[in-house]
Amino acid sequence: MIDVKALLETIKAAPYEEIVVAAPHTGTVTFAGIEPGVHVTGITGAFDEKPGTLLAKLTRENNDKPLFANAKGVIGVVHKELEGRFVEAGTPLAVIRHYLTKDEVIANILQKVLYLFCAPERAKYYFIPSIDKKVKASGPRSVTVKPGLELFIVSRMKREKPLLYEGPEGIIYAVYFQHDQNVDQGAPLVGVCPADQTDLIQDVVNRVRTDWEEKE
């Protein structure tokens, strides 16, 4: 059994993740005046149409390719020694310290404490009709799952087949897939927890929602 409250305290001690910004392709690096401590923004806009802060550009075959921040945060490291040098794809250029939002903290906790039942292949997934009806009427936590339960319909290349649940008995606490959207192989479909743990997990989730301070 995972100590959910201890996990939250661990996250509070380091309330961020460090995102390594790497060269997406080969090219000569020119940094855009970024320094450690500078605040940057990620993609914004209703349709993600606004790019983040310009971090650098890679020049390849006389073409400049901009490299933008993909997350909001503070620059922690800039590899200035690479200025003007030709780099290979995957070369680390900078590090963004991204401070976690409430939703990210909750997602982080849930992915560690829940049993994640994952997609066995890339396809579209649907609850079987009886489960879907129950989820829509009373929410996913009204559904108890056991090993061997027929839980999903897998739709791929115009063919459908059932998918049985394999994992510990419990209730569906979180749903990660969306109807009519492909789910990648290995991506979580649902998160399951023992019935006697739901109140504890919900207590921690509620505490995050009320007490977590998001940094600008």
Coordinates of N, CA and C in Angstrom, one line a residue:
M1 N 0.8 -1.2 0.0 CA 0.0 0.0 0.0 C 0.9 1.3 0.0
I2 N 0.6 2.1 -0.9 CA 1.4 3.4 -1.0 C 0.9 4.4 0.0
D3 N 1.8 5.1 0.6 CA 1.5 6.1 1.6 C 1.2 7.4 0.8
V4 N -0.1 7.7 0.5 CA -0.4 8.8 -0.4 C 0.0 10.1 0.2
K5 N -0.2 10.3 1.6 CA 0.2 11.6 2.2 C 1.7 11.8 2.2
A6 N 2.5 10.7 2.3 CA 3.9 10.9 2.3 C 4.3 11.2 0.8
L7 N 3.6 10.7 -0.2 CA 3.9 11.0 -1.5 C 3.7 12.5 -1.8
L8 N 2.6 13.1 -1.2 CA 2.3 14.5 -1.4 C 3.4 15.3 -0.8
E9 N 3.9 14.9 0.4 CA 5.0 15.7 1.1 C 6.2 15.7 0.2
T10 N 6.5 14.5 -0.4 CA 7.7 14.4 -1.3 C 7.6 15.4 -2.5
I11 N 6.4 15.5 -3.0 CA 6.2 16.4 -4.2 C 6.3 17.9 -3.7
K12 N 5.8 18.2 -2.5 CA 5.9 19.5 -1.9 C 7.4 19.9 -1.7
A13 N 8.2 18.9 -1.4 CA 9.7 19.2 -1.2 C 10.4 19.6 -2.5
A14 N 9.9 19.2 -3.6 CA 10.4 19.5 -4.9 C 9.3 19.7 -5.9
P15 N 8.6 20.8 -5.8 CA 7.3 21.0 -6.6 C 7.5 21.4 -8.0
Y16 N 8.4 20.7 -8.7 CA 8.7 21.1 -10.1 C 9.2 19.8 -10.8
E17 N 9.3 19.9 -12.1 CA 10.0 18.9 -12.9 C 11.0 19.6 -13.8
E18 N 12.1 19.0 -14.1 CA 13.1 19.6 -14.9 C 13.0 19.0 -16.3
I19 N 12.7 19.9 -17.3 CA 12.5 19.5 -18.6 C 13.7 19.8 -19.5
V20 N 14.3 18.8 -20.0 CA 15.5 19.0 -20.8 C 15.1 19.4 -22.2
V21 N 15.5 20.5 -22.7 CA 15.2 21.0 -24.1 C 16.4 20.5 -25.0
A22 N 16.1 19.6 -25.9 CA 17.1 19.1 -26.7 C 16.9 19.5 -28.2
A23 N 18.0 19.5 -29.0 CA 17.9 19.8 -30.4 C 17.0 18.8 -31.1
P24 N 16.0 19.2 -31.8 CA 15.1 18.3 -32.5 C 15.7 17.7 -33.8
H25 N 16.8 18.4 -34.2 CA 17.5 17.9 -35.4 C 18.9 18.5 -35.4
T26 N 19.7 18.2 -36.4 CA 21.0 18.7 -36.5 C 21.0 20.2 -36.9
G27 N 22.1 20.9 -36.5 CA 22.2 22.3 -36.9 C 23.1 23.1 -36.1
T28 N 23.4 24.3 -36.5 CA 24.3 25.2 -35.7 C 23.5 26.0 -34.8
V29 N 23.9 26.0 -33.5 CA 23.1 26.6 -32.4 C 23.4 28.1 -32.3
T30 N 22.3 28.9 -32.2 CA 22.4 30.3 -31.8 C 21.3 30.5 -30.7
F31 N 21.7 30.8 -29.5 CA 20.8 31.0 -28.4 C 20.1 32.4 -28.5
A32 N 18.9 32.5 -28.0 CA 18.1 33.7 -28.1 C 18.2 34.6 -26.9
G33 N 19.4 34.7 -26.3 CA 19.6 35.6 -25.2 C 19.0 35.1 -23.9
I34 N 18.7 33.8 -23.8 CA 18.2 33.2 -22.5 C 19.3 33.0 -21.5
E35 N 19.0 33.2 -20.2 CA 19.9 33.0 -19.1 C 19.2 32.3 -18.0
P36 N 20.0 31.6 -17.1 CA 19.4 31.0 -16.0 C 18.6 32.0 -15.1
G37 N 17.4 31.6 -14.7 CA 16.6 32.5 -13.9 C 15.5 33.2 -14.7
V38 N 15.6 33.2 -16.1 CA 14.7 33.9 -16.9 C 13.4 33.0 -17.0
H39 N 12.2 33.7 -16.9 CA 10.9 33.1 -17.0 C 10.6 32.9 -18.4
V40 N 10.0 31.7 -18.8 CA 9.6 31.4 -20.1 C 8.2 30.9 -20.1
T41 N 7.5 31.0 -21.2 CA 6.1 30.5 -21.4 C 6.1 29.4 -22.4
G42 N 5.1 28.5 -22.2 CA 4.9 27.4 -23.2 C 3.9 27.8 -24.2
I43 N 3.4 26.8 -24.9 CA 2.4 27.0 -25.9 C 1.1 27.5 -25.3
T44 N 0.5 28.5 -25.9 CA -0.7 29.1 -25.3 C -1.7 29.3 -26.5
G45 N -2.9 29.8 -26.1 CA -3.9 30.0 -27.1 C -5.0 29.0 -27.1
A46 N -6.2 29.3 -27.5 CA -7.3 28.4 -27.4 C -7.1 27.2 -28.3
F47 N -6.3 27.3 -29.3 CA -6.0 26.2 -30.2 C -4.5 25.9 -30.2
D48 N -3.8 26.3 -29.1 CA -2.3 26.1 -29.1 C -1.6 26.7 -30.3
E49 N -2.2 27.9 -30.7 CA -1.6 28.5 -31.9 C -0.5 29.4 -31.6
K50 N -0.3 29.8 -30.3 CA 0.8 30.7 -29.9 C 2.0 29.9 -29.4
P51 N 3.2 30.0 -30.1 CA 4.3 29.3 -29.6 C 4.9 29.9 -28.3
G52 N 5.7 29.1 -27.6 CA 6.3 29.5 -26.4 C 7.4 30.5 -26.6
T53 N 8.1 30.8 -25.5 CA 9.3 31.7 -25.6 C 10.4 31.1 -26.6
L54 N 10.9 32.0 -27.4 CA 12.0 31.5 -28.3 C 13.3 31.3 -27.5
L55 N 13.8 30.1 -27.6 CA 15.0 29.7 -26.8 C 16.2 29.8 -27.6
A56 N 16.1 29.3 -28.9 CA 17.3 29.3 -29.7 C 16.9 29.0 -31.2
K57 N 17.8 29.1 -32.1 CA 17.5 28.6 -33.4 C 18.6 27.7 -33.9
L58 N 18.2 26.8 -34.7 CA 19.2 25.9 -35.3 C 19.3 26.2 -36.8
T59 N 20.5 26.4 -37.3 CA 20.7 26.7 -38.7 C 21.2 25.5 -39.4
R60 N 20.4 25.1 -40.4 CA 20.8 23.9 -41.2 C 20.5 24.2 -42.7
E61 N 21.6 24.1 -43.5 CA 21.5 24.4 -44.9 C 20.9 25.8 -45.2
N62 N 21.4 26.7 -44.4 CA 21.1 28.1 -44.5 C 19.6 28.4 -44.1
N63 N 19.0 27.5 -43.5 CA 17.6 27.7 -43.0 C 17.6 27.8 -41.5
D64 N 17.0 28.8 -40.9 CA 16.9 28.9 -39.5 C 15.6 28.2 -39.0
K65 N 15.8 27.3 -38.0 CA 14.7 26.6 -37.4 C 14.5 27.1 -36.0
P66 N 13.5 27.8 -35.6 CA 13.3 28.3 -34.2 C 13.0 27.1 -33.3
L67 N 13.5 27.2 -32.1 CA 13.2 26.3 -31.0 C 12.5 27.0 -29.9
F68 N 11.3 26.7 -29.6 CA 10.5 27.4 -28.6 C 10.3 26.5 -27.3
A69 N 10.1 27.2 -26.2 CA 9.9 26.5 -24.9 C 8.5 25.8 -25.1
N70 N 8.5 24.5 -24.6 CA 7.3 23.8 -24.6 C 6.5 23.7 -23.3
A71 N 7.0 24.5 -22.3 CA 6.4 24.5 -21.0 C 6.7 25.8 -20.3
K72 N 5.8 26.2 -19.4 CA 6.0 27.4 -18.6 C 7.0 27.1 -17.5
G73 N 7.9 28.0 -17.2 CA 8.8 27.8 -16.1 C 9.9 28.8 -16.1
V74 N 11.0 28.3 -15.4 CA 12.2 29.2 -15.3 C 13.4 28.4 -15.9
I75 N 14.2 29.1 -16.6 CA 15.4 28.5 -17.2 C 16.4 28.2 -16.0
G76 N 16.8 26.9 -16.0 CA 17.7 26.5 -15.0 C 19.2 26.4 -15.5
V77 N 19.3 25.8 -16.7 CA 20.6 25.6 -17.3 C 20.6 26.0 -18.7
V78 N 21.6 26.7 -19.2 CA 21.8 26.9 -20.6 C 23.2 26.5 -21.0
H79 N 23.3 25.6 -22.0 CA 24.6 25.1 -22.4 C 25.2 26.1 -23.4
K80 N 25.7 27.2 -22.9 CA 26.2 28.3 -23.7 C 27.5 27.8 -24.4
E81 N 28.1 26.8 -24.0 CA 29.4 26.3 -24.6 C 29.1 25.8 -26.1
L82 N 27.8 25.6 -26.3 CA 27.4 25.1 -27.7 C 27.1 26.2 -28.6
E83 N 27.1 27.4 -28.2 CA 26.8 28.6 -29.0 C 27.7 28.6 -30.3
G84 N 27.1 28.6 -31.4 CA 27.9 28.7 -32.7 C 28.4 27.3 -33.2
R85 N 28.1 26.3 -32.4 CA 28.6 24.9 -32.8 C 27.5 24.1 -33.5
F86 N 28.0 23.2 -34.3 CA 27.1 22.2 -34.9 C 26.7 21.1 -34.0
V87 N 25.5 20.8 -33.8 CA 25.1 19.7 -32.8 C 24.2 18.7 -33.5
E88 N 24.2 17.5 -32.9 CA 23.4 16.4 -33.4 C 22.0 16.5 -32.8
A89 N 21.1 15.8 -33.5 CA 19.7 15.7 -32.9 C 19.8 15.0 -31.5
G90 N 19.0 15.6 -30.6 CA 19.0 15.0 -29.2 C 20.0 15.6 -28.3
T91 N 20.9 16.5 -28.7 CA 21.8 17.2 -27.9 C 21.1 18.2 -26.9
P92 N 21.3 18.0 -25.6 CA 20.7 18.9 -24.6 C 21.2 20.4 -24.8
L93 N 20.3 21.3 -24.9 CA 20.6 22.7 -25.0 C 20.3 23.5 -23.8
A94 N 19.2 23.2 -23.1 CA 18.8 24.0 -21.9 C 17.9 23.1 -21.0
V95 N 17.7 23.6 -19.8 CA 16.8 22.9 -18.9 C 15.8 23.9 -18.4
I96 N 14.5 23.6 -18.5 CA 13.4 24.4 -17.9 C 12.9 23.8 -16.6
R97 N 12.9 24.6 -15.6 CA 12.3 24.1 -14.3 C 10.8 24.5 -14.3
H98 N 10.0 23.5 -14.6 CA 8.6 23.8 -14.7 C 7.9 23.4 -13.3
Y99 N 7.3 24.5 -12.7 CA 6.6 24.3 -11.5 C 5.2 23.7 -11.7
L100 N 4.9 22.7 -11.0 CA 3.7 21.9 -11.2 C 2.4 22.6 -10.8
T101 N 1.4 22.5 -11.7 CA 0.1 23.0 -11.4 C -0.7 22.1 -10.5
K102 N -1.8 22.5 -10.0 CA -2.7 21.6 -9.2 C -3.0 20.3 -10.0
D103 N -3.4 20.5 -11.2 CA -3.9 19.4 -12.0 C -2.7 18.4 -12.2
E104 N -1.5 19.0 -12.5 CA -0.3 18.1 -12.7 C 0.1 17.4 -11.4
V105 N -0.1 18.0 -10.3 CA 0.2 17.3 -9.0 C -0.7 16.2 -8.8
I106 N -2.0 16.4 -9.0 CA -3.0 15.4 -8.8 C -2.8 14.2 -9.8
A107 N -2.5 14.6 -11.1 CA -2.2 13.5 -12.0 C -1.0 12.7 -11.6
N108 N 0.0 13.4 -11.1 CA 1.3 12.7 -10.7 C 1.0 11.7 -9.6
I109 N 0.2 12.2 -8.6 CA -0.2 11.3 -7.4 C -1.0 10.1 -7.9
L110 N -2.0 10.4 -8.7 CA -2.9 9.3 -9.2 C -2.1 8.2 -10.0
Q111 N -1.2 8.7 -10.8 CA -0.5 7.7 -11.7 C 0.4 6.9 -10.8
K112 N 0.8 7.3 -9.6 CA 1.7 6.5 -8.8 C 0.8 5.6 -7.8
V113 N -0.4 6.0 -7.4 CA -1.1 5.2 -6.5 C -2.2 4.3 -7.1
L114 N -2.6 4.6 -8.3 CA -3.6 3.8 -8.9 C -3.0 2.6 -9.7
Y115 N -3.7 1.6 -9.9 CA -3.3 0.5 -10.9 C -3.7 1.0 -12.2
L116 N -2.8 1.2 -13.1 CA -3.1 1.7 -14.5 C -3.3 0.5 -15.4
F117 N -4.5 0.4 -16.0 CA -4.8 -0.7 -17.0 C -4.6 0.0 -18.3
C118 N -3.6 -0.5 -19.1 CA -3.1 0.2 -20.3 C -3.6 -0.5 -21.6
A119 N -3.5 0.3 -22.6 CA -4.0 -0.1 -24.0 C -2.9 -1.1 -24.5
P120 N -3.4 -2.3 -24.9 CA -2.5 -3.3 -25.4 C -2.0 -3.0 -26.9
E121 N -2.7 -2.1 -27.5 CA -2.4 -1.8 -28.9 C -3.0 -0.4 -29.2
R122 N -2.5 0.2 -30.3 CA -3.0 1.5 -30.7 C -4.3 1.3 -31.3
A123 N -5.4 1.9 -30.8 CA -6.7 1.7 -31.3 C -7.7 2.7 -30.6
K124 N -8.9 2.6 -30.9 CA -10.0 3.4 -30.2 C -10.6 2.4 -29.2
Y125 N -10.9 3.0 -28.0 CA -11.5 2.1 -26.9 C -12.8 2.7 -26.4
Y126 N -13.7 1.8 -26.1 CA -15.0 2.2 -25.6 C -15.4 1.2 -24.5
F127 N -16.0 1.8 -23.5 CA -16.6 0.9 -22.5 C -17.7 0.0 -23.1
I128 N -17.9 -1.2 -22.7 CA -19.0 -2.0 -23.2 C -20.3 -1.2 -22.8
P129 N -21.4 -1.4 -23.5 CA -22.6 -0.6 -23.3 C -23.1 -0.6 -21.8
S130 N -23.1 -1.7 -21.1 CA -23.6 -1.7 -19.8 C -22.7 -0.9 -18.8
I131 N -21.4 -1.0 -19.0 CA -20.5 -0.2 -18.2 C -20.6 1.3 -18.6
D132 N -20.7 1.6 -19.9 CA -20.8 3.0 -20.4 C -22.0 3.7 -19.8
K133 N -23.1 2.9 -19.7 CA -24.3 3.5 -19.2 C -24.2 3.8 -17.7
K134 N -23.5 2.9 -17.0 CA -23.3 3.2 -15.6 C -22.4 4.3 -15.3
V135 N -21.3 4.5 -16.1 CA -20.4 5.6 -16.0 C -21.1 6.9 -16.2
K136 N -21.9 7.0 -17.3 CA -22.6 8.2 -17.6 C -23.6 8.6 -16.6
A137 N -24.2 7.6 -16.0 CA -25.3 7.9 -15.0 C -24.7 8.2 -13.6
S138 N -23.7 7.5 -13.2 CA -23.2 7.7 -11.8 C -21.7 7.9 -11.7
G139 N -21.0 8.0 -12.8 CA -19.6 8.3 -12.7 C -18.8 7.0 -12.7
P140 N -17.5 7.1 -13.0 CA -16.6 5.9 -13.1 C -16.5 5.1 -11.8
R141 N -16.6 5.9 -10.6 CA -16.4 5.2 -9.3 C -17.5 4.4 -8.9
S142 N -18.6 4.3 -9.7 CA -19.7 3.4 -9.5 C -19.4 2.0 -10.1
V143 N -18.3 1.9 -10.8 CA -17.9 0.6 -11.4 C -16.9 -0.1 -10.7
T144 N -17.2 -1.3 -10.3 CA -16.2 -2.2 -9.7 C -15.7 -3.2 -10.7
V145 N -14.4 -3.4 -10.8 CA -13.8 -4.3 -11.8 C -13.1 -5.4 -11.1
K146 N -13.1 -6.6 -11.8 CA -12.4 -7.8 -11.3 C -11.7 -8.4 -12.5
P147 N -10.7 -9.2 -12.3 CA -10.0 -9.8 -13.4 C -10.9 -10.7 -14.2
G148 N -10.8 -10.5 -15.5 CA -11.6 -11.3 -16.4 C -12.9 -10.6 -16.8
L149 N -13.2 -9.4 -16.2 CA -14.4 -8.7 -16.5 C -14.3 -8.1 -18.0
E150 N -15.3 -8.3 -18.8 CA -15.3 -7.7 -20.1 C -15.6 -6.2 -19.9
L151 N -14.6 -5.4 -20.2 CA -14.7 -3.9 -19.9 C -14.7 -3.0 -21.1
F152 N -14.0 -3.4 -22.1 CA -13.8 -2.5 -23.3 C -14.2 -3.2 -24.6
I153 N -14.5 -2.3 -25.5 CA -14.6 -2.7 -26.9 C -13.4 -2.0 -27.6
V154 N -12.6 -2.8 -28.3 CA -11.4 -2.3 -29.0 C -11.8 -2.1 -30.5
S155 N -11.6 -0.9 -31.0 CA -12.0 -0.7 -32.4 C -10.7 -0.3 -33.2
R156 N -10.4 -1.2 -34.2 CA -9.2 -0.9 -35.0 C -9.4 -1.4 -36.4
M157 N -9.2 -0.5 -37.3 CA -9.3 -0.9 -38.8 C -10.7 -1.5 -39.1
K158 N -11.7 -0.8 -38.5 CA -13.1 -1.2 -38.7 C -13.4 -2.6 -38.2
R159 N -12.6 -3.1 -37.3 CA -12.9 -4.3 -36.6 C -13.0 -4.1 -35.1
E160 N -13.9 -4.7 -34.5 CA -14.1 -4.6 -33.0 C -14.0 -5.9 -32.3
K161 N -13.4 -5.9 -31.1 CA -13.3 -7.1 -30.3 C -13.3 -6.7 -28.9
P162 N -13.7 -7.6 -28.0 CA -13.8 -7.3 -26.6 C -12.4 -7.3 -25.9
L163 N -12.2 -6.5 -24.8 CA -11.0 -6.5 -24.0 C -11.4 -6.8 -22.6
L164 N -10.8 -7.8 -22.0 CA -11.1 -8.2 -20.6 C -10.1 -7.4 -19.7
Y165 N -10.6 -7.0 -18.6 CA -9.8 -6.4 -17.6 C -8.9 -7.4 -16.9
E166 N -7.6 -7.0 -16.8 CA -6.6 -7.8 -16.0 C -5.9 -6.9 -15.0
G167 N -6.1 -7.2 -13.7 CA -5.5 -6.4 -12.7 C -6.2 -6.7 -11.4
P168 N -5.8 -6.0 -10.4 CA -6.5 -6.2 -9.1 C -7.9 -5.7 -9.0
E169 N -8.7 -6.3 -8.2 CA -10.1 -5.9 -8.0 C -10.1 -4.5 -7.4
G170 N -11.0 -3.7 -7.8 CA -11.2 -2.3 -7.3 C -12.2 -1.6 -8.0
I171 N -12.2 -0.3 -7.8 CA -13.2 0.6 -8.5 C -12.4 1.5 -9.5
I172 N -13.0 1.9 -10.5 CA -12.4 2.8 -11.5 C -12.4 4.2 -10.9
Y173 N -11.2 4.7 -10.6 CA -11.1 6.0 -10.0 C -10.9 7.1 -11.0
A174 N -10.2 6.8 -12.1 CA -9.9 7.8 -13.1 C -10.0 7.1 -14.5
V175 N -10.5 7.9 -15.5 CA -10.6 7.5 -16.9 C -9.7 8.4 -17.7
Y176 N -8.8 7.7 -18.5 CA -7.8 8.5 -19.2 C -8.0 8.6 -20.7
F177 N -8.9 7.8 -21.3 CA -9.2 7.8 -22.7 C -10.4 8.6 -23.1
Q178 N -10.5 9.0 -24.3 CA -11.7 9.7 -24.8 C -12.3 9.0 -26.0
H179 N -13.6 9.1 -26.1 CA -14.2 8.4 -27.2 C -13.8 9.0 -28.5
D180 N -13.7 8.1 -29.5 CA -13.4 8.5 -30.9 C -12.0 9.0 -31.1
Q181 N -11.1 8.8 -30.1 CA -9.7 9.2 -30.2 C -8.8 8.0 -30.0
N182 N -7.8 7.8 -30.9 CA -6.9 6.7 -30.8 C -6.1 6.8 -29.5
V183 N -5.9 5.7 -28.9 CA -5.0 5.6 -27.7 C -3.8 4.8 -28.1
D184 N -2.6 5.4 -27.8 CA -1.4 4.7 -28.1 C -1.2 3.5 -27.3
Q185 N -0.5 2.5 -27.8 CA -0.1 1.3 -27.1 C 0.7 1.7 -25.8
G186 N 0.2 1.1 -24.7 CA 0.9 1.4 -23.4 C 0.4 2.6 -22.7
A187 N -0.5 3.4 -23.3 CA -1.1 4.5 -22.6 C -2.2 4.0 -21.7
P188 N -2.4 4.7 -20.5 CA -3.4 4.2 -19.6 C -4.8 4.4 -20.1
L189 N -5.7 3.5 -19.8 CA -7.1 3.6 -20.1 C -7.9 4.0 -18.9
V190 N -7.7 3.3 -17.8 CA -8.3 3.6 -16.5 C -7.3 3.4 -15.4
G191 N -7.6 4.1 -14.3 CA -6.8 3.9 -13.1 C -7.8 3.3 -12.0
V192 N -7.3 2.2 -11.4 CA -8.2 1.4 -10.5 C -7.5 1.5 -9.1
C193 N -8.4 1.6 -8.1 CA -7.9 1.6 -6.7 C -8.8 0.7 -5.8
P194 N -8.2 0.1 -4.8 CA -9.0 -0.7 -3.8 C -10.1 0.2 -3.2
A195 N -11.3 -0.4 -3.0 CA -12.4 0.4 -2.5 C -12.1 1.1 -1.2
D196 N -11.3 0.5 -0.3 CA -11.0 1.0 1.0 C -9.9 2.1 0.9
Q197 N -9.4 2.4 -0.3 CA -8.4 3.5 -0.4 C -9.0 4.8 -1.0
T198 N -10.2 4.7 -1.5 CA -10.8 5.8 -2.2 C -10.9 7.1 -1.4
D199 N -11.4 7.0 -0.2 CA -11.5 8.1 0.7 C -10.2 8.8 1.0
L200 N -9.2 8.0 1.2 CA -7.8 8.6 1.5 C -7.3 9.3 0.3
I201 N -7.4 8.7 -0.9 CA -7.0 9.4 -2.1 C -7.7 10.6 -2.4
Q202 N -9.1 10.6 -2.2 CA -9.9 11.8 -2.5 C -9.5 12.9 -1.5
D203 N -9.2 12.5 -0.2 CA -8.8 13.5 0.8 C -7.5 14.3 0.3
V204 N -6.6 13.5 -0.2 CA -5.3 14.2 -0.7 C -5.6 15.0 -1.9
V205 N -6.4 14.5 -2.8 CA -6.8 15.3 -4.0 C -7.5 16.6 -3.6
N206 N -8.4 16.5 -2.7 CA -9.1 17.8 -2.2 C -8.1 18.7 -1.5
R207 N -7.1 18.2 -0.8 CA -6.1 19.0 -0.2 C -5.3 19.8 -1.2
V208 N -4.9 19.1 -2.2 CA -4.1 19.7 -3.3 C -4.9 20.8 -3.9
R209 N -6.2 20.6 -4.2 CA -7.1 21.6 -4.9 C -7.2 22.9 -4.0
T210 N -7.2 22.7 -2.7 CA -7.4 23.9 -1.9 C -6.1 24.5 -1.4
D211 N -5.1 23.7 -1.2 CA -3.9 24.3 -0.6 C -2.7 24.5 -1.5
W212 N -2.7 23.9 -2.7 CA -1.5 24.0 -3.5 C -1.4 25.4 -4.1
E213 N -0.2 25.9 -4.0 CA 0.1 27.3 -4.5 C 0.8 27.2 -5.8
E214 N 0.2 27.7 -6.9 CA 0.9 27.6 -8.2 C 1.7 28.8 -8.4
K215 N 2.9 28.6 -8.9 CA 3.9 29.7 -9.1 C 3.7 30.3 -10.5
E216 N 3.8 31.6 -10.6 CA 3.7 32.2 -11.9 C 4.9 32.0 -12.7

